[in-house]
Short mmCIF file of C-alpha atoms in Angstrom, two decimals:
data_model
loop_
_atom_site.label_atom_id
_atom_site.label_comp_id
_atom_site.label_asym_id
_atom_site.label_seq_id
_atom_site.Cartn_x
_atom_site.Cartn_y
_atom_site.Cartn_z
CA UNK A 1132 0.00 0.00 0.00
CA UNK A 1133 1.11 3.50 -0.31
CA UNK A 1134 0.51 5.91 2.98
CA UNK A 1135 -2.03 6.25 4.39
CA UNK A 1136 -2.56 10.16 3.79
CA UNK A 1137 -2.65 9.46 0.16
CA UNK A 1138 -5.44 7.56 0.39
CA UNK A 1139 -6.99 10.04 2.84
CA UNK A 1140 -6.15 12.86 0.36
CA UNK A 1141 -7.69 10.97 -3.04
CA UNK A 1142 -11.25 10.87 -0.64
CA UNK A 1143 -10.91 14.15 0.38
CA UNK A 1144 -10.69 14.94 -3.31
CA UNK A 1145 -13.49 12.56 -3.81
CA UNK A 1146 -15.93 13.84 -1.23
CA UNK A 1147 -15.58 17.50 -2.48
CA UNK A 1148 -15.93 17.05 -6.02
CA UNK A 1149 -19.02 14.58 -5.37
CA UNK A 1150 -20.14 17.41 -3.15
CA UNK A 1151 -23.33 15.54 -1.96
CA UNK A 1152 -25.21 11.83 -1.14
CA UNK A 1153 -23.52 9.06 -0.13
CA UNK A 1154 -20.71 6.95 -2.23
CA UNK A 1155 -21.31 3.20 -1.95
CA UNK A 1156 -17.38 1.37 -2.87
CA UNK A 1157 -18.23 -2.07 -3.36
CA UNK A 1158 -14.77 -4.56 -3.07
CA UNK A 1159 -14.63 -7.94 -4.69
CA UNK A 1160 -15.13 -11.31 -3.75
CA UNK A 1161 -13.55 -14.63 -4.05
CA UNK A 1162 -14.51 -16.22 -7.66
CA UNK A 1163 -14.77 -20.17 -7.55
CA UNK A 1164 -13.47 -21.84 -10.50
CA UNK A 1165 -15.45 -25.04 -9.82
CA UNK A 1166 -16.33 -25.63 -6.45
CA UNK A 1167 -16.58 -22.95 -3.25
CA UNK A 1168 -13.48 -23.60 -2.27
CA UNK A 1169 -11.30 -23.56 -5.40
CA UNK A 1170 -10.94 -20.43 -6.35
CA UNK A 1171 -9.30 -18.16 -8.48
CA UNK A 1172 -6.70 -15.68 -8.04
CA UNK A 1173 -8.13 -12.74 -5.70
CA UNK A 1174 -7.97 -9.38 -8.03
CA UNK A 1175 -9.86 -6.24 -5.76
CA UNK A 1176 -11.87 -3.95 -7.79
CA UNK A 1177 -9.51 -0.94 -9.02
CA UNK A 1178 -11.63 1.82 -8.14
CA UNK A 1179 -11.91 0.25 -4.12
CA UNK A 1180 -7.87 -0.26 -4.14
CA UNK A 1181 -7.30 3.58 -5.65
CA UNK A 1182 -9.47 5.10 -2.30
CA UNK A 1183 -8.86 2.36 -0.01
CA UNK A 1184 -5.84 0.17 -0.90
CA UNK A 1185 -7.53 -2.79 0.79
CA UNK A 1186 -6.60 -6.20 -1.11
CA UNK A 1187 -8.60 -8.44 0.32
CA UNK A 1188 -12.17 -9.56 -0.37
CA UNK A 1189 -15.19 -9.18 1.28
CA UNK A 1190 -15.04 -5.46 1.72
CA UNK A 1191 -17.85 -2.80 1.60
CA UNK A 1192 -16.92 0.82 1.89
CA UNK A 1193 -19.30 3.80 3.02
CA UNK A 1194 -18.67 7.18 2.45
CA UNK A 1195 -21.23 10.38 3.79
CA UNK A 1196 -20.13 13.64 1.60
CA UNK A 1197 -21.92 15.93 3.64
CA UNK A 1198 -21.01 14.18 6.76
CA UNK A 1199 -17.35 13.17 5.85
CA UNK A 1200 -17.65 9.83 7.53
CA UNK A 1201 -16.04 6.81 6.16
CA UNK A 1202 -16.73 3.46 7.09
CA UNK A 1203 -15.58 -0.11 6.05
CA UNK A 1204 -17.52 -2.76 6.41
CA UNK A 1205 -16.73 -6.57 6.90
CA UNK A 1206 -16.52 -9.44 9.05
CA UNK A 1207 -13.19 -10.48 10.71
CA UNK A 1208 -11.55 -14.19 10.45
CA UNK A 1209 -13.41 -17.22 12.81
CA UNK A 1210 -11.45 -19.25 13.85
CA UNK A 1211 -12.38 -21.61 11.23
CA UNK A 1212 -11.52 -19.52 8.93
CA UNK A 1213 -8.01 -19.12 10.00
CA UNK A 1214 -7.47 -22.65 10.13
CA UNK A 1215 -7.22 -22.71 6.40
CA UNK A 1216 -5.56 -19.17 5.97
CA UNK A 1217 -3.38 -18.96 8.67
CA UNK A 1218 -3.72 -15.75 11.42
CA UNK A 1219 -4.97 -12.08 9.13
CA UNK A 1220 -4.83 -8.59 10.91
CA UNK A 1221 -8.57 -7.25 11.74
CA UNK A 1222 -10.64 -5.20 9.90
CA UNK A 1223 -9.42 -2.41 12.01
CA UNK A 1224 -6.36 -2.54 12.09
CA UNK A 1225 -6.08 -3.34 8.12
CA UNK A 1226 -8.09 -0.04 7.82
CA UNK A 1227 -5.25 1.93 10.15
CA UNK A 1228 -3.59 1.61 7.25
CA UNK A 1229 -5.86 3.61 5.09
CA UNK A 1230 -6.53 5.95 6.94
CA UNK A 1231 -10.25 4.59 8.34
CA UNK A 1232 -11.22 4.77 11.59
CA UNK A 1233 -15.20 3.56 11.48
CA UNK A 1234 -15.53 -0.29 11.02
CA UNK A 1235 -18.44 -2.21 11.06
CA UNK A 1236 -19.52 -5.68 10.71
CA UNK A 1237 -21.40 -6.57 7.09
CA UNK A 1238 -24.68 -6.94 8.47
CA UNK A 1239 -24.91 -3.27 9.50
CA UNK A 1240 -24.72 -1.99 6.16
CA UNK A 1241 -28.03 -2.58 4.87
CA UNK A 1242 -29.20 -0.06 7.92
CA UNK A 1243 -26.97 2.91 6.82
CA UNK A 1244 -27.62 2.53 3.48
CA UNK A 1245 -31.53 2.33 4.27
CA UNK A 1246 -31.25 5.32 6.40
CA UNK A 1247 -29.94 7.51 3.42
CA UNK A 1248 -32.58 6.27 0.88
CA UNK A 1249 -35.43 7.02 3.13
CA UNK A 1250 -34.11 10.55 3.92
CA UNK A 1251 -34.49 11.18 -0.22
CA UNK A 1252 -29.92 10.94 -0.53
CA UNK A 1253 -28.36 9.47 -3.67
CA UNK A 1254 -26.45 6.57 -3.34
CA UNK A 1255 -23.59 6.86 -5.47
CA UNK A 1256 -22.26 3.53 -7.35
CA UNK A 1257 -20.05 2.69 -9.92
CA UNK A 1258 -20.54 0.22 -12.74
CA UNK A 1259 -20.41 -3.17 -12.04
CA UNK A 1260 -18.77 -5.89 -13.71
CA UNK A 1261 -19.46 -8.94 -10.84
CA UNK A 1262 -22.78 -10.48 -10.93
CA UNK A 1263 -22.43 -11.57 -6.96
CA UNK A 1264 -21.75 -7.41 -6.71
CA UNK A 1265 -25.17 -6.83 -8.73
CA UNK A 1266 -27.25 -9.12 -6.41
CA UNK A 1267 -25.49 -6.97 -3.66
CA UNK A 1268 -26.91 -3.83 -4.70
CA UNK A 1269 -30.30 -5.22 -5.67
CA UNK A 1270 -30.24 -6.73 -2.02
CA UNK A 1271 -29.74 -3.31 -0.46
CA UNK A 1272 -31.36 -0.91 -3.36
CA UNK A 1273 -34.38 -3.18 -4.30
CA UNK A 1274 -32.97 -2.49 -8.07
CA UNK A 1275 -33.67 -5.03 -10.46
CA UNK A 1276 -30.34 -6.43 -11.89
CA UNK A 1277 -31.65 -5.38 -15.22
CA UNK A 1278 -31.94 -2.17 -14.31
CA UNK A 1279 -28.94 -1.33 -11.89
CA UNK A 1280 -26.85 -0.23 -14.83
CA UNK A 1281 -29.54 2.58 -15.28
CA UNK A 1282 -29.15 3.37 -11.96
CA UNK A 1283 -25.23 4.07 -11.62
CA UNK A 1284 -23.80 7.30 -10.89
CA UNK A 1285 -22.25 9.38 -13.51
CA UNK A 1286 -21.61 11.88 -11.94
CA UNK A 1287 -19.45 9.65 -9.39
CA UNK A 1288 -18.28 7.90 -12.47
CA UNK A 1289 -16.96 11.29 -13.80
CA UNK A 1290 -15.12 12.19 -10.46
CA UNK A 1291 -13.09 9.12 -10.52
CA UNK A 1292 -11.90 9.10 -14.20
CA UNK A 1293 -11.01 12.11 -13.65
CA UNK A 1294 -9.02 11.29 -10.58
CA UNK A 1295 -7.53 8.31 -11.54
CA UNK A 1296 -6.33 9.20 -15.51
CA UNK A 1297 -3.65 11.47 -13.98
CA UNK A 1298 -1.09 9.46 -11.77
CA UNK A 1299 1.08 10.24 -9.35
CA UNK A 1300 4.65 10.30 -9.29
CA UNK A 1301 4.41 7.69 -7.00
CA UNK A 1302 1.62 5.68 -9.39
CA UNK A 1303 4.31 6.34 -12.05
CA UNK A 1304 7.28 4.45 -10.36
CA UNK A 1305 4.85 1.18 -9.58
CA UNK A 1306 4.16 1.05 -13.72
CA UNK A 1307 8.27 1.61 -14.50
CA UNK A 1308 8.65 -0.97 -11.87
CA UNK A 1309 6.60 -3.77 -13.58
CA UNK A 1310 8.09 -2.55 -17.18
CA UNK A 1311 11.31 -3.60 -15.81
CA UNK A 1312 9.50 -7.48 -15.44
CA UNK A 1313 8.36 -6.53 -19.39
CA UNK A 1314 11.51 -6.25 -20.51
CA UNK A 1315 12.99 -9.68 -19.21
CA UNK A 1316 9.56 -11.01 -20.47
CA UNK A 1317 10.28 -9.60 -24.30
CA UNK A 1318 14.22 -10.10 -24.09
CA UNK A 1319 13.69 -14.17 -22.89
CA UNK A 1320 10.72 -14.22 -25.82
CA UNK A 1321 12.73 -12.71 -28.26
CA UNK A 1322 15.82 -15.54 -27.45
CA UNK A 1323 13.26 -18.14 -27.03
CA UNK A 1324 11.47 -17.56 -30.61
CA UNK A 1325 13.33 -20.85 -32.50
CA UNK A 1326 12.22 -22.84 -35.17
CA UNK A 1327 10.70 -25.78 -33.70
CA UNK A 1328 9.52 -24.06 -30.43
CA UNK A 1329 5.91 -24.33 -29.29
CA UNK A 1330 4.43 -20.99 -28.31
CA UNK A 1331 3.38 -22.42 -25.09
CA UNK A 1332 6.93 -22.53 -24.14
CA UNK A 1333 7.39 -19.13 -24.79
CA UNK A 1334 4.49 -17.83 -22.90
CA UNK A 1335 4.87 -20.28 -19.92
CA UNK A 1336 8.47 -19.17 -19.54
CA UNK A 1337 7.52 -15.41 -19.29
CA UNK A 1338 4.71 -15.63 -16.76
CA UNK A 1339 7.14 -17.80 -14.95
CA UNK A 1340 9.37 -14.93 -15.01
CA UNK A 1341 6.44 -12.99 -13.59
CA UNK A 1342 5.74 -15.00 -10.98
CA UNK A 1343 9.30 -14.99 -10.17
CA UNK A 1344 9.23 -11.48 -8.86
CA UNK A 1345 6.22 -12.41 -6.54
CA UNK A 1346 3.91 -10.21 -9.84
CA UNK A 1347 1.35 -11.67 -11.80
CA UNK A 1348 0.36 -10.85 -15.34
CA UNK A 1349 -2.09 -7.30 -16.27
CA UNK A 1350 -3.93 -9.66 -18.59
CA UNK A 1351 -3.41 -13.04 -20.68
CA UNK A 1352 -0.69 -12.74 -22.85
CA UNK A 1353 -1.08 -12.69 -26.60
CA UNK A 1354 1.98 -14.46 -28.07
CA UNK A 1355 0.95 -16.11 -31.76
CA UNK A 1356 2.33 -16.57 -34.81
CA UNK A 1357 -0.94 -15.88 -36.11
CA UNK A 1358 -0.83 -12.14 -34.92
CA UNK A 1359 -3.66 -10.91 -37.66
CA UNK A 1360 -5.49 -12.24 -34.88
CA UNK A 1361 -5.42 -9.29 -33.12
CA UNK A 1362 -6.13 -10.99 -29.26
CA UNK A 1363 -5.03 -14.62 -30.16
CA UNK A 1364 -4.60 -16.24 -26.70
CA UNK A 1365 -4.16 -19.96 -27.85
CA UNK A 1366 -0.49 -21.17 -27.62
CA UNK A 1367 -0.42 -24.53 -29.62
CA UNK A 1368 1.50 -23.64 -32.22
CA UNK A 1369 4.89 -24.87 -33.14
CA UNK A 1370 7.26 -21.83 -34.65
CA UNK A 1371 8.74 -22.51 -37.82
CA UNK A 1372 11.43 -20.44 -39.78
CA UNK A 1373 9.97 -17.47 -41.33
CA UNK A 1374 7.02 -17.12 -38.68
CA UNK A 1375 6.65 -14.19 -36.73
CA UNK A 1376 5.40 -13.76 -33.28
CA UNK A 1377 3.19 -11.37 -31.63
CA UNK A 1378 4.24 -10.89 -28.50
CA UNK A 1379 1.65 -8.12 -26.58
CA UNK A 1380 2.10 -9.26 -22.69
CA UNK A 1381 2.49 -7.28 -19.30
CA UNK A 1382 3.23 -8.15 -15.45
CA UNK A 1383 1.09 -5.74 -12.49
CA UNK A 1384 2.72 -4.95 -9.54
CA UNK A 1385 2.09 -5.97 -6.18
CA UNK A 1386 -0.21 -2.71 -5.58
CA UNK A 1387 -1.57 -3.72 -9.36
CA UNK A 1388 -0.37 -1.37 -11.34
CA UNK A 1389 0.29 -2.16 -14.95
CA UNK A 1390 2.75 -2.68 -17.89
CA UNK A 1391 1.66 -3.63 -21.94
CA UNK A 1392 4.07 -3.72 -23.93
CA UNK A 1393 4.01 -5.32 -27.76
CA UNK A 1394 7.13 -6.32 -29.79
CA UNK A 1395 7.26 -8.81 -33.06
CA UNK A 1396 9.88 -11.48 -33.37
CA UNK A 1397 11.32 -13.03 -36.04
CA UNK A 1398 11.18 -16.74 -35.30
CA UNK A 1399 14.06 -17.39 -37.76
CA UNK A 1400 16.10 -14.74 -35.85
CA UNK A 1401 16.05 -12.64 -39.17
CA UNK A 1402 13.24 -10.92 -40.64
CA UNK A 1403 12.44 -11.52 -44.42
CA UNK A 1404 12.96 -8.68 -46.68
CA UNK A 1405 9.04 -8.59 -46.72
CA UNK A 1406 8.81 -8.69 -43.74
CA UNK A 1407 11.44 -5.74 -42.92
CA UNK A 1408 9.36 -4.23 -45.29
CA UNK A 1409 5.99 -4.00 -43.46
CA UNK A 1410 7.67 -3.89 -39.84
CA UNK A 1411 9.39 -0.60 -40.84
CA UNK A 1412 6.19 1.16 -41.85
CA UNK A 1413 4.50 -0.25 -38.45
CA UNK A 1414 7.88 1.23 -36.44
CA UNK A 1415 8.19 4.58 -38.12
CA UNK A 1416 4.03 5.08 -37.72
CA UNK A 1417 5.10 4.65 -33.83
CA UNK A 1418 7.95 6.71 -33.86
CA UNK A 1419 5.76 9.59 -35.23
CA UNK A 1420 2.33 8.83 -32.94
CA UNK A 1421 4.85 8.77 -30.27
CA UNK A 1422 7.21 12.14 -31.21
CA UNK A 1423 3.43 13.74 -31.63
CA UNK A 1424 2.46 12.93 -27.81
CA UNK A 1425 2.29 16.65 -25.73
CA UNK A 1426 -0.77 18.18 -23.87
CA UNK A 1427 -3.60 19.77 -25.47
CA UNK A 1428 -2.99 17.34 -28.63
CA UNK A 1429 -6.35 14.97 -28.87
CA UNK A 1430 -5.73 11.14 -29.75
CA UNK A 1431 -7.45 10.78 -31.96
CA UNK A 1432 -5.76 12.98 -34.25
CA UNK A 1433 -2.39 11.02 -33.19
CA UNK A 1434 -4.20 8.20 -34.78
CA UNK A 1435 -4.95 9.72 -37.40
CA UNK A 1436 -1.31 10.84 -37.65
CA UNK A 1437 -0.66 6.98 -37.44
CA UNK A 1438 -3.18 5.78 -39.95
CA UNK A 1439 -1.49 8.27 -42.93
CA UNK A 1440 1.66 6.98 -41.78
CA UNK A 1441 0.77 3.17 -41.92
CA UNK A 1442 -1.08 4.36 -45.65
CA UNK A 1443 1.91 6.00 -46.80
CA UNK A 1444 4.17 3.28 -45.89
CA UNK A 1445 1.77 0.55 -47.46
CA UNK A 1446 1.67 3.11 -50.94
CA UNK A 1447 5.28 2.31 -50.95
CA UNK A 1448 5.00 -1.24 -51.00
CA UNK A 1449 2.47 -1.00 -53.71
CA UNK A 1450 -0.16 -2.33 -51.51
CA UNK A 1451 -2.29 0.53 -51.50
CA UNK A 1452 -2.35 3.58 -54.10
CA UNK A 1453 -3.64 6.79 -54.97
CA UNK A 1454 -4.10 9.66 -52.81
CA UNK A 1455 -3.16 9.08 -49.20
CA UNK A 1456 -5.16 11.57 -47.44
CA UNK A 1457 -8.51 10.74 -49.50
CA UNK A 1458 -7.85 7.11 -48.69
CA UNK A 1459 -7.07 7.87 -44.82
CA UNK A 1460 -10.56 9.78 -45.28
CA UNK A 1461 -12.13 6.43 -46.90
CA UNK A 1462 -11.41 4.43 -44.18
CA UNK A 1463 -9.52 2.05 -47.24
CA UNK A 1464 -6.02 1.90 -44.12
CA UNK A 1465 -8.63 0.06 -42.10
CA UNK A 1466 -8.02 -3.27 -44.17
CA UNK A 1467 -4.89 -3.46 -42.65
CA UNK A 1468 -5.10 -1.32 -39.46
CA UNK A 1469 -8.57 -1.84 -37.66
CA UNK A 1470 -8.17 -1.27 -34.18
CA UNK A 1471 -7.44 1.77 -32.06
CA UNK A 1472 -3.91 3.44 -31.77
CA UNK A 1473 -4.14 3.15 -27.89
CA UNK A 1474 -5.21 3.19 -24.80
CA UNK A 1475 -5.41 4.44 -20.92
CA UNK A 1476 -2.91 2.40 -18.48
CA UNK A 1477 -3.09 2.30 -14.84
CA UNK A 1478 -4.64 0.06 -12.28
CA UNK A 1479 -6.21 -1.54 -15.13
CA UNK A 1480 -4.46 -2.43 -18.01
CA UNK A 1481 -6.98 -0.57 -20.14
CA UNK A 1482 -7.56 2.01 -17.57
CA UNK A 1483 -10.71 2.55 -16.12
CA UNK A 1484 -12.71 1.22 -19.19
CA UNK A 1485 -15.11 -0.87 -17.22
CA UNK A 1486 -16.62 2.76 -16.27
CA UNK A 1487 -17.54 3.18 -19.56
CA UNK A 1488 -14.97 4.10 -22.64
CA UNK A 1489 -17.31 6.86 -23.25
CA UNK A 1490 -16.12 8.67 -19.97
CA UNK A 1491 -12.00 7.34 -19.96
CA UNK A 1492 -11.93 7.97 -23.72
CA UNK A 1493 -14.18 10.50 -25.08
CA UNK A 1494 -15.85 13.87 -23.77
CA UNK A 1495 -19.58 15.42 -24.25
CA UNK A 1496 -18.05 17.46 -27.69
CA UNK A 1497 -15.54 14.74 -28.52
CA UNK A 1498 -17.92 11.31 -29.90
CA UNK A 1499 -16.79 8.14 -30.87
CA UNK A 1500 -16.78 7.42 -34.65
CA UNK A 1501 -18.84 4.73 -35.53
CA UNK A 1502 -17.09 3.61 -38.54
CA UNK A 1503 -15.00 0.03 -38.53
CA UNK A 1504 -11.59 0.40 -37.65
CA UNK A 1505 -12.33 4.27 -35.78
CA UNK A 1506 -15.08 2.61 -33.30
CA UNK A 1507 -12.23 0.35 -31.62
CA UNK A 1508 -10.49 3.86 -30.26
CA UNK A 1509 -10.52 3.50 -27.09
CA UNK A 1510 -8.97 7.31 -26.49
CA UNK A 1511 -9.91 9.99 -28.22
CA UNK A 1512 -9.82 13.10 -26.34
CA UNK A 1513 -7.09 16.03 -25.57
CA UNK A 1514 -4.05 14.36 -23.34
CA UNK A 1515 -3.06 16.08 -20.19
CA UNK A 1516 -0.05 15.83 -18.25
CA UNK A 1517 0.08 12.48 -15.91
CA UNK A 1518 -1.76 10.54 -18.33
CA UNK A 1519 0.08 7.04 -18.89
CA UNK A 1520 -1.10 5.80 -22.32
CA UNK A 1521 -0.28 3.11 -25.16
CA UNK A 1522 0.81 3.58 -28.51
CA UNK A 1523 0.70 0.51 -30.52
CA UNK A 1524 0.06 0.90 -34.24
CA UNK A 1525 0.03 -2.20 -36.49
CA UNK A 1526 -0.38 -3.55 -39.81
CA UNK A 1527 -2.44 -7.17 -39.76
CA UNK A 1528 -3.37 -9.22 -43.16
CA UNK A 1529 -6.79 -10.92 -42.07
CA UNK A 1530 -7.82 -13.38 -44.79
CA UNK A 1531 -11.50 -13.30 -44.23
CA UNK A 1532 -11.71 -9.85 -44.01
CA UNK A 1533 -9.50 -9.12 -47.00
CA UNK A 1534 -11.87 -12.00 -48.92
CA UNK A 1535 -14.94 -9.88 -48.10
CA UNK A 1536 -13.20 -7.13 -49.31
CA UNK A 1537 -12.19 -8.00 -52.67
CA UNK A 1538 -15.33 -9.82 -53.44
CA UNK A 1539 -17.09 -6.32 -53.35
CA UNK A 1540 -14.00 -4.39 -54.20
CA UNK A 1541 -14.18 -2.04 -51.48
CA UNK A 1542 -12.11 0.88 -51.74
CA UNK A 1543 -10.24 -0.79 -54.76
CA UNK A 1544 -8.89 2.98 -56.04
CA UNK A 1545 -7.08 2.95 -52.94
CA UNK A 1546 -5.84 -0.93 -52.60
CA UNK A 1547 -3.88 -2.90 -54.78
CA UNK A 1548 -6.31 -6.53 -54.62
CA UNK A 1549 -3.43 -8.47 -56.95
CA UNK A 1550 -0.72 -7.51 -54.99
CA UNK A 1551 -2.36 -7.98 -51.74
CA UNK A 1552 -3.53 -11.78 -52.17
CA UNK A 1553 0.45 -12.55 -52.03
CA UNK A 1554 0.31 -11.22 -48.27
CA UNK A 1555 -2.70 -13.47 -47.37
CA UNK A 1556 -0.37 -15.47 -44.81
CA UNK A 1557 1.72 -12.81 -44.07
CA UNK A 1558 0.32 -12.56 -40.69
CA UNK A 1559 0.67 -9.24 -38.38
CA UNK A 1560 2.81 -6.66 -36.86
CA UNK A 1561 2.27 -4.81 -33.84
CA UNK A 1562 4.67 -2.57 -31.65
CA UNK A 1563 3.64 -1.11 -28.61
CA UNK A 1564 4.99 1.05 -25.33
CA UNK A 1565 3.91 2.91 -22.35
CA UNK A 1566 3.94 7.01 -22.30
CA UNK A 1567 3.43 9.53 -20.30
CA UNK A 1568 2.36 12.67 -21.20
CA UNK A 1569 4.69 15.43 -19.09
CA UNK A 1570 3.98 18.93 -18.91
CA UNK A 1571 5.91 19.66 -21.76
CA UNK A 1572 5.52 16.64 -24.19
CA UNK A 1573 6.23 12.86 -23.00
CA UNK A 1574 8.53 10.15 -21.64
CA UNK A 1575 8.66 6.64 -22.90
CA UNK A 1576 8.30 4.50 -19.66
CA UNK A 1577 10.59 1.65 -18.95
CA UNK A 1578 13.89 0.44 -19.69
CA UNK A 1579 14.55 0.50 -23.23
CA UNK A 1580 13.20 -2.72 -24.83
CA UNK A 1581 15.10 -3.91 -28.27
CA UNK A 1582 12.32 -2.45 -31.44
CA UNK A 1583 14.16 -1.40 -34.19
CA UNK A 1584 15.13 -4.16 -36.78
CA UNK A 1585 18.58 -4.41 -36.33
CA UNK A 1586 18.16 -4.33 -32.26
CA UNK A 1587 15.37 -7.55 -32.43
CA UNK A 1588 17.28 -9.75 -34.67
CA UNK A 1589 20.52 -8.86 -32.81
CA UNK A 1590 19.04 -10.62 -29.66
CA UNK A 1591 16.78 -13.20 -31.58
CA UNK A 1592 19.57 -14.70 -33.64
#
């Protein structure tokens, strides 16, 4: 945890920009795989860690604007349950640690949170992704789980996104910390990547590396040799020479903060001229998103920045043609390119999206374009300083959607169909970091992880 006056200054923030009603923080529980008592890995809800830093289930957190009270509710250990998880601290003296000083068992809560419906108070809550957490608030609300969703609190919802997308310089050093962990992940990939090698290997060696430094992973790594797939998480393939591999993977920190990071390997240890071809146009597209990072600048035109650069690039290899702008305009780069350039990173790996993209990403003038390959942007808006964000532009050759394509010739003034069906198992490219966006421009995070050409087949060979 960090101090406890951080946390007691982030709900101080909290409570004055809410300015009224009372904010209901709902923690997570134990998930069973199978049975009760196999379960999985404990992950706390990132919104209840950022106010409370508590990292242990069972947790319900009160807090009265007007009032200023905070309270955390939960039941301490049996003894029963401490035969099977040895002796814990109390709920009071966890909360010490956050700054709390009211605790109260679970079954008080439904009377305080009675007490401010009847007097006519909102109960503030955020989105919620657990069911059990759903059937929580329809317990204490009477909501209908089909209807809580209508009933959550933007306003709290724009408080804490707006909290939370700057960090700290303290939130900073946990993300540089677990980029360190990324690095030995993509150096021991990149060595790993042989002909003959099943991806498995590769993947189980990195989150063993994880593991290793008492981390686990931000999310399921994507390590394929079928990267067109742009979240492939199946591992069964055996690398052969002249296969590349997407390797998009990241370790959070004990405090679960975040790294994502996204390099491409040449399984043979060298790339193919093609392929040096293609990688180059995905690597310069990042170099320029990433030079074009600064305050005040929105993302979305730093994709757009990205797309004409990926466009270009692809004009030179003769797979697309005419004028770059107009086809940019077209949407004809989205054949190749069809996701977003980035994202938010944080206590979530994409930061705070299970509040809604609408409010991480976008603004009340700034809307999300509902076109394919623009609606997958998960940030839009103007960047501000402490914002930690991804830049990850790519280039992927998707059969079926390249099929579908053709057979209607969409955008054919702008794509070369003949040349293109010699790229149909070409596969994908992606390239990614994690920047933050200073007061005067930005700051690639980490230690610096091999991308260009010559630096990736240097180790991979």
């Amino acid at each position: 945890m960090f101090s406890a006056d951080v946390y007691i200054e982030r709900r101080k923030r909290l409570r004055n920009d809410v300015q009224a009603g009372v904010i209901l923080f709902l923690g997570n529980e134990e998930s069973p795989m199978n049975y009760a008592d196999n379960q999985y890995p404990f992950r706390q809800d990132s919104s209840f860690l950022y106010f409370f830093g508590l990292d242990c289930p069972g947790l319900v957190a009160v807090i009265d604007v007007e009032k200023g009270d905070e309270c955390m509710f939960g039941d301490d250990l049996t003894v029963d349950d401490i035969v099977w998880t040895g002796p814990q601290p109390t709920l009071k003296e966890k909360c010490r640690n956050t700054g709390i000083t009211e605790t109260a068992g679970l079954d008080k809560l439904p009377e305080v949170i009675n007490k401010a419906a009847k007097q006519g108070r909102q109960i503030h809550f955020l989105p919620q992704y657990r069911p059990e957490n759903v059937l929580k608030i329809q317990q204490l609300l009477g909501t209908p789980p089909s209807t809580i969703a209508g009933h959550v609190s933007e306003p709290l919802i724009k408080v804490v996104v707006a909290q939370r997308s700057v960090k700290s310089e303290q939130e900073i050093a946990q993300i540089e910390a677990v980029l360190d962990i990324s690095y030995e992940m993509q150096t021991l990939a990149m060595k790993m990547s042989k002909p003959g090698v099943y991806e498995r290997e590769v993947a189980s060696a990195m989150e063993a590396v994880v593991l290793s430094h008492g981390s686990a992973l931000s999310f399921p790594t994507i390590f394929s040799i079928h990267g067109e797939t742009l979240h492939n998480h199946h591992y069964d393939n055996k690398m052969q020479a002249g296969d590349m591999a997407v390797n998009d993977s990241g370790a959070e920190s004990p405090l679960h903060y975040a790294s994502d990071i996204t390099r491409t390997v040449p399984v043979s240890g060298k790339f193919s001229q093609r392929q040096k071809g293609i990688y180059a146009i995905v690597l310069n597209a990042q170099e320029r998103a990433i030079e074009a990072v600064k305050p005040g600048v929105e993302f979305r035109d730093i994709h757009l920045l990205a797309c004409r650069a990926l466009a270009s690039g692809l004009k030179d290899q003769g797979l697309m043609k005419g004028d770059i702008e107009q086809a940019v305009q077209a949407g004809a780069h989205t054949l190749f390119f069809q996701c977003g350039l980035g994202h938010m990173l944080g206590l979530d790996v994409h930061d705070m999206e299970g509040l809604g993209e609408e409010y991480v990403g976008y603004t009340d003038s700034i809307k999300r374009n509902p076109e394919f390959g623009f609606k997958s942007l998960r940030l839009a808006k103007a960047l501000e300083p402490g914002f930690v964000i991804t830049v990850e532009p790519g280039i992927y050759f998707i059969p079926e959607l390249i099929d579908r394509w053709k057979a209607g010739q969409k955008n054919s003034q702008y794509i070369n169909y003949e040349l293109l069906e010699t790229y149909r198992d070409f596969g994908g490219i992606r390239i990614e970091d994690d920047v933050l966006v200073t007061e005067t421009g930005h700051r690639v995070l980490g230690k610096k992880i091999p991308k260009t050409i010559s630096e990736v087949e240097d180790i991979s060979s």
